[in-house]
Coordinates of C-alpha atoms in Angstrom, one line a residue:
M1 CA -135.7 -81.3 205.7
A2 CA -139.3 -81.7 206.9
G3 CA -141.6 -78.8 207.5
I4 CA -142.6 -77.5 210.9
S5 CA -145.4 -75.4 212.2
A6 CA -145.4 -71.6 212.2
S7 CA -144.8 -71.4 215.9
G8 CA -142.1 -74.0 215.6
R9 CA -140.4 -71.9 212.9
E10 CA -140.5 -68.8 215.1
E11 CA -138.9 -70.7 218.0
L12 CA -136.3 -72.2 215.8
A13 CA -135.5 -68.8 214.2
S14 CA -135.1 -67.2 217.6
M15 CA -132.5 -69.8 218.5
L16 CA -130.6 -70.0 215.3
G17 CA -130.8 -66.2 214.7
R18 CA -128.3 -65.7 217.4
G19 CA -125.6 -67.2 215.2
A20 CA -124.6 -69.9 217.7
R21 CA -122.8 -72.9 216.1
L22 CA -124.1 -75.2 218.8
V23 CA -127.4 -75.4 220.7
T24 CA -127.9 -76.8 224.1
V25 CA -131.0 -77.8 226.2
D26 CA -130.2 -75.1 228.7
E27 CA -130.0 -72.4 226.1
V28 CA -133.4 -73.4 224.6
S29 CA -134.9 -73.6 228.0
S30 CA -133.7 -70.1 228.9
A31 CA -134.6 -68.5 225.5
L32 CA -138.1 -70.0 225.3
S33 CA -138.9 -70.0 229.0
G34 CA -139.7 -73.7 229.1
S35 CA -138.7 -76.6 231.3
R36 CA -135.6 -78.6 230.5
T37 CA -137.7 -81.7 229.7
A38 CA -139.8 -79.8 227.2
S39 CA -136.7 -78.1 225.7
A40 CA -135.0 -81.5 225.2
K41 CA -138.1 -82.9 223.5
R42 CA -138.3 -79.8 221.2
L43 CA -134.6 -80.2 220.2
A44 CA -135.1 -83.9 219.5
R45 CA -138.1 -83.1 217.3
W46 CA -136.2 -80.5 215.3
A47 CA -133.3 -83.0 214.9
S48 CA -135.7 -85.7 213.6
L49 CA -137.0 -83.2 211.0
G50 CA -133.4 -82.5 209.9
W51 CA -133.0 -78.9 211.2
L52 CA -130.5 -80.0 213.8
R53 CA -128.0 -82.8 214.1
R54 CA -127.5 -84.4 217.5
V55 CA -123.9 -84.3 218.7
R56 CA -124.5 -85.9 222.1
R57 CA -127.1 -85.8 224.8
G58 CA -128.3 -82.2 225.2
L59 CA -126.0 -80.8 222.5
Y60 CA -127.1 -80.2 218.9
L61 CA -125.6 -78.7 215.7
P62 CA -127.7 -76.4 213.4
V63 CA -127.9 -77.7 209.9
P64 CA -127.7 -75.0 207.1
L65 CA -130.6 -74.9 204.6
E66 CA -128.4 -75.8 201.6
V67 CA -127.3 -79.1 203.1
E68 CA -128.9 -82.0 201.2
N69 CA -128.3 -84.7 203.8
P70 CA -128.6 -83.4 207.4
A71 CA -127.5 -86.7 208.9
E72 CA -124.0 -86.2 207.3
W73 CA -123.6 -82.5 208.3
T74 CA -120.8 -82.0 210.9
E75 CA -118.5 -79.4 212.4
D76 CA -114.7 -79.2 212.8
A77 CA -113.6 -82.2 215.0
R78 CA -111.5 -80.1 217.3
Y79 CA -114.2 -77.5 217.8
L80 CA -116.7 -80.2 218.9
A81 CA -114.2 -81.9 221.1
D82 CA -113.4 -78.6 222.9
A83 CA -117.1 -77.9 223.4
V84 CA -117.6 -81.3 225.0
W85 CA -114.4 -82.1 226.9
A86 CA -113.0 -78.7 227.8
P87 CA -110.7 -78.0 229.6
C88 CA -108.6 -80.1 227.2
Y89 CA -105.8 -80.0 224.7
F90 CA -104.9 -81.8 221.5
T91 CA -101.7 -83.8 221.2
G92 CA -100.2 -87.0 219.7
W93 CA -100.6 -87.7 216.0
T94 CA -103.2 -85.0 215.8
T95 CA -100.7 -82.2 216.5
A96 CA -97.8 -84.1 214.8
N97 CA -99.8 -83.8 211.6
H98 CA -100.6 -80.2 212.4
W99 CA -96.9 -79.3 212.8
D100 CA -96.0 -81.3 209.7
F101 CA -94.0 -83.9 211.6
T102 CA -95.7 -86.6 209.6
E103 CA -97.6 -86.8 206.3
R104 CA -99.9 -89.5 207.6
V105 CA -103.6 -88.4 208.0
F106 CA -105.5 -89.9 210.9
R107 CA -109.3 -90.1 211.2
T108 CA -109.1 -90.2 215.0
T109 CA -108.4 -87.0 217.0
I110 CA -106.5 -87.3 220.2
V111 CA -107.8 -85.3 223.2
K112 CA -106.4 -85.0 226.7
T113 CA -109.0 -83.6 229.1
T114 CA -109.1 -82.8 232.8
Q115 CA -112.6 -84.3 232.9
R116 CA -113.2 -87.8 234.1
V117 CA -112.6 -90.2 231.3
R118 CA -114.9 -93.2 231.5
R119 CA -114.1 -94.6 228.0
S120 CA -110.9 -94.2 226.1
T121 CA -112.7 -93.7 222.8
G122 CA -115.6 -91.4 221.8
Q123 CA -117.5 -90.2 218.8
L124 CA -119.2 -86.8 218.1
A125 CA -121.2 -86.1 214.9
G126 CA -119.2 -88.6 212.8
H127 CA -115.8 -87.8 214.3
D128 CA -113.8 -90.4 216.2
Y129 CA -111.7 -89.6 219.3
L130 CA -109.1 -91.1 221.5
L131 CA -109.4 -89.8 225.0
A132 CA -107.0 -89.6 227.9
H133 CA -107.1 -88.0 231.3
A134 CA -104.8 -85.0 232.1
Q135 CA -104.1 -83.3 235.4
P136 CA -104.9 -79.6 235.5
K137 CA -101.2 -78.8 235.7
E138 CA -100.6 -80.5 232.3
L139 CA -102.5 -77.6 230.7
T140 CA -100.2 -75.0 232.1
W141 CA -97.2 -75.5 229.8
G142 CA -96.2 -76.4 226.2
L143 CA -99.4 -75.4 224.6
K144 CA -100.4 -73.0 221.8
T145 CA -103.8 -71.6 221.2
E146 CA -105.7 -71.3 218.0
W147 CA -109.2 -70.0 217.3
R148 CA -112.0 -72.1 215.7
H149 CA -114.9 -69.8 215.3
D150 CA -115.8 -68.7 218.8
R151 CA -113.7 -71.2 220.7
R152 CA -110.0 -70.9 221.7
L153 CA -108.5 -74.4 221.3
R154 CA -105.3 -75.5 223.0
L155 CA -102.8 -77.6 221.0
A156 CA -99.5 -79.2 222.2
D157 CA -96.7 -77.1 220.7
P158 CA -94.0 -78.9 218.7
A159 CA -91.8 -79.8 221.7
R160 CA -94.8 -80.8 223.8
T161 CA -96.0 -83.0 221.0
V162 CA -92.7 -84.9 220.9
I163 CA -92.6 -85.3 224.7
D164 CA -96.1 -86.6 224.9
V165 CA -95.6 -89.3 222.3
L166 CA -92.3 -90.3 223.8
V167 CA -93.9 -90.6 227.3
D168 CA -97.0 -92.4 225.9
L169 CA -96.4 -94.3 222.7
S170 CA -100.2 -95.0 222.3
L171 CA -100.5 -91.3 221.4
S172 CA -98.5 -92.0 218.2
G173 CA -99.8 -95.5 217.5
G174 CA -96.4 -97.1 218.1
I175 CA -92.7 -96.7 218.1
R176 CA -92.3 -96.2 214.3
L177 CA -94.4 -93.0 214.1
A178 CA -92.8 -91.8 217.4
A179 CA -89.4 -92.1 215.7
E180 CA -90.6 -90.3 212.7
I181 CA -92.0 -87.5 214.8
L182 CA -88.8 -87.1 216.8
E183 CA -86.6 -87.1 213.8
S184 CA -88.7 -84.6 212.0
Y185 CA -88.7 -82.3 215.1
L186 CA -84.9 -82.4 215.4
L187 CA -84.5 -81.3 211.7
D188 CA -85.8 -77.8 212.5
H189 CA -85.9 -77.4 216.3
P190 CA -83.3 -77.3 219.0
G191 CA -83.0 -80.5 221.1
D192 CA -82.3 -78.6 224.3
V193 CA -85.9 -77.5 224.5
L194 CA -86.9 -81.2 224.9
I195 CA -84.2 -81.6 227.6
D196 CA -85.6 -78.5 229.5
R197 CA -89.2 -79.6 229.3
L198 CA -89.0 -83.4 229.7
P199 CA -88.9 -83.2 233.6
R200 CA -92.1 -81.1 233.5
S201 CA -94.0 -84.2 232.2
G202 CA -93.4 -85.8 235.5
R203 CA -92.6 -89.1 233.9
C204 CA -89.7 -90.9 232.4
V205 CA -89.7 -91.8 228.7
A206 CA -90.6 -95.5 228.6
S207 CA -88.3 -97.8 226.8
G208 CA -91.2 -99.7 225.3
H209 CA -89.3 -102.5 223.7
S210 CA -90.1 -106.3 223.6
M211 CA -87.1 -108.4 223.1
S212 CA -86.1 -111.8 224.3
M213 CA -82.9 -111.4 226.3
S214 CA -80.7 -113.8 228.2
S215 CA -79.2 -113.0 231.6
R216 CA -75.6 -113.5 230.5
R217 CA -73.3 -110.5 231.3
T218 CA -70.7 -109.0 229.0
T219 CA -67.6 -107.1 230.1
C220 CA -65.7 -104.7 228.0
T221 CA -62.6 -102.5 228.2
R222 CA -61.8 -99.7 225.7
T223 CA -58.8 -98.0 224.2
Q224 CA -59.2 -94.4 222.9
S225 CA -60.2 -95.5 219.4
R226 CA -61.5 -99.0 219.6
A227 CA -63.2 -101.5 221.9
V228 CA -61.5 -104.6 223.2
T229 CA -64.2 -107.1 224.1
D230 CA -64.5 -110.7 225.2
N231 CA -65.9 -113.3 222.8
T232 CA -69.5 -112.8 224.0
V233 CA -69.9 -109.6 221.9
D234 CA -70.7 -109.9 218.2
E235 CA -68.1 -107.6 216.6
R236 CA -69.8 -107.9 213.2
W237 CA -73.0 -106.2 214.4
K238 CA -73.3 -102.5 213.9
A239 CA -76.0 -100.4 215.5
P240 CA -78.4 -98.9 212.9
R241 CA -78.6 -95.1 212.8
T242 CA -82.2 -94.8 214.0
M243 CA -84.4 -96.4 216.6
T244 CA -86.9 -97.4 213.9
S245 CA -84.4 -100.0 212.8
W246 CA -83.5 -100.9 216.3
R247 CA -87.2 -101.9 216.9
T248 CA -87.0 -100.9 220.5
G249 CA -88.2 -98.2 222.7
A250 CA -88.0 -94.4 222.4
S251 CA -85.4 -94.3 225.3
L252 CA -82.7 -95.5 222.8
E253 CA -83.4 -92.5 220.6
L254 CA -82.9 -90.2 223.6
I255 CA -79.7 -92.0 224.4
R256 CA -78.5 -91.6 220.8
F257 CA -79.4 -87.9 220.9
A258 CA -77.5 -87.4 224.2
G259 CA -74.5 -89.2 223.0
A260 CA -74.3 -87.3 219.7
N261 CA -74.6 -84.0 221.7
R262 CA -72.1 -85.1 224.5
L263 CA -74.7 -85.0 227.2
K264 CA -74.9 -87.3 230.2
V265 CA -78.1 -89.4 230.7
E266 CA -79.7 -90.7 233.8
I267 CA -81.0 -94.2 233.3
D268 CA -83.5 -96.1 235.5
Y269 CA -81.9 -99.6 235.5
R270 CA -83.2 -102.9 236.9
A271 CA -80.2 -105.1 237.8
E272 CA -80.1 -108.9 237.4
R273 CA -81.1 -109.6 241.0
G274 CA -84.1 -107.2 240.9
L275 CA -82.3 -104.2 242.3
R276 CA -83.5 -101.0 240.7
G277 CA -81.8 -97.6 240.8
S278 CA -80.8 -94.5 238.9
R279 CA -77.4 -94.2 237.2
L280 CA -75.7 -91.1 235.7
V281 CA -73.7 -92.2 232.7
E282 CA -71.9 -91.1 229.6
P283 CA -73.3 -93.0 226.6
Y284 CA -70.8 -94.3 224.0
S285 CA -72.1 -97.2 221.9
L286 CA -74.4 -100.1 221.4
R287 CA -73.3 -103.7 221.0
H288 CA -75.0 -107.0 220.3
S289 CA -74.0 -110.1 222.2
H290 CA -74.0 -113.6 220.7
D291 CA -76.8 -114.5 223.0
G292 CA -79.1 -111.8 221.5
D293 CA -78.7 -109.1 224.2
L294 CA -78.6 -105.5 223.1
L295 CA -76.0 -103.8 225.3
L296 CA -75.4 -100.1 226.0
F297 CA -71.8 -99.3 226.8
V298 CA -71.3 -96.3 229.1
L299 CA -68.8 -94.7 231.5
N300 CA -70.4 -94.3 234.9
D301 CA -70.0 -91.5 237.4
H302 CA -67.0 -93.3 238.9
H303 CA -65.3 -93.3 235.5
Q304 CA -65.7 -97.0 235.1
L305 CA -66.7 -98.7 231.9
R306 CA -69.9 -100.6 232.2
S307 CA -72.4 -102.4 229.9
Y308 CA -76.1 -102.4 230.6
R309 CA -78.7 -104.6 229.0
V310 CA -81.2 -102.5 227.1
D311 CA -84.2 -104.6 228.1
R312 CA -83.5 -103.7 231.8
I313 CA -83.6 -99.9 231.2
A314 CA -86.9 -98.7 232.5
G315 CA -86.5 -95.1 231.7
V316 CA -84.2 -92.4 230.4
N317 CA -83.7 -88.7 231.3
V318 CA -81.3 -86.6 229.3
T319 CA -79.5 -84.1 231.5
R320 CA -77.8 -80.8 230.7
Q321 CA -74.5 -82.1 232.0
S322 CA -72.0 -82.3 229.2
F323 CA -69.0 -84.6 229.1
A324 CA -65.7 -84.8 227.2
P325 CA -65.6 -88.2 225.5
K326 CA -62.9 -90.5 226.7
F327 CA -63.6 -92.9 223.8
V328 CA -65.2 -92.7 220.4
V329 CA -68.9 -91.9 220.6
E330 CA -70.6 -94.1 218.0
F331 CA -74.0 -92.6 218.1

């Protein structure tokens, strides 16, 4: 660190002696009774001498005397994010790691803020951030608070973390980590919490798959213990146990969860002729056609057996309506 004048040391000591972990232009202007322009220049000069590190325009981080390289000194990533983007909360892979849903360590911190987001990425004092806009009502549920020094941070709780990554797969970096997060959650937490809270997100869980499907339809009738299908269904194919192997969207994992717990699901389905609508169904199994279609076999609300192409399912909502299986549930 470079030396400063006696008057400069007194001014700096008066600011840092307050114990603040961050220093702003307005605080300096108020404490030293100077203009904002003069205060901004004073902070910039102190930063150039190594006594402060610039976080962003008008915001600086005091550097302790024992630090050898002031340019590398930083503060907790969440603490800085809250200071800059509050009101905000942390979610996605950031809180998934916090709640031990994954052992992966991510350099980038995910922040959802009610402030206007001009860019989806940001950087503060050496920390990288992924930013997303949140409506104020999104900060009213499913959050836990933790203190970092003098700031109260808001983090998505375990269930909210899962819901957020299922609604927006970009918050988990893709379907594989979303599957890992959901499966880890279900090991130690009740699934009905997800069912209760999912409608509060205001969005359906996206299916998120990318498959090449044909338009050929398949019909099926069942007995109580086995399926009797026409020759368009590949009877040798068996559905993997997790959606990670299915390589498709998070909606299938919700369908699997609903079927295993004997809960009806509401699916948003796009029919072959472009008609789109909601269907309340009992999920039973997945089948693979010879044409490459992944088919979901269900019993609809008219007690009719139907098959739906998975690539045409736009969203899934698990309901609290239970059903007594008429056939073998294979999930």
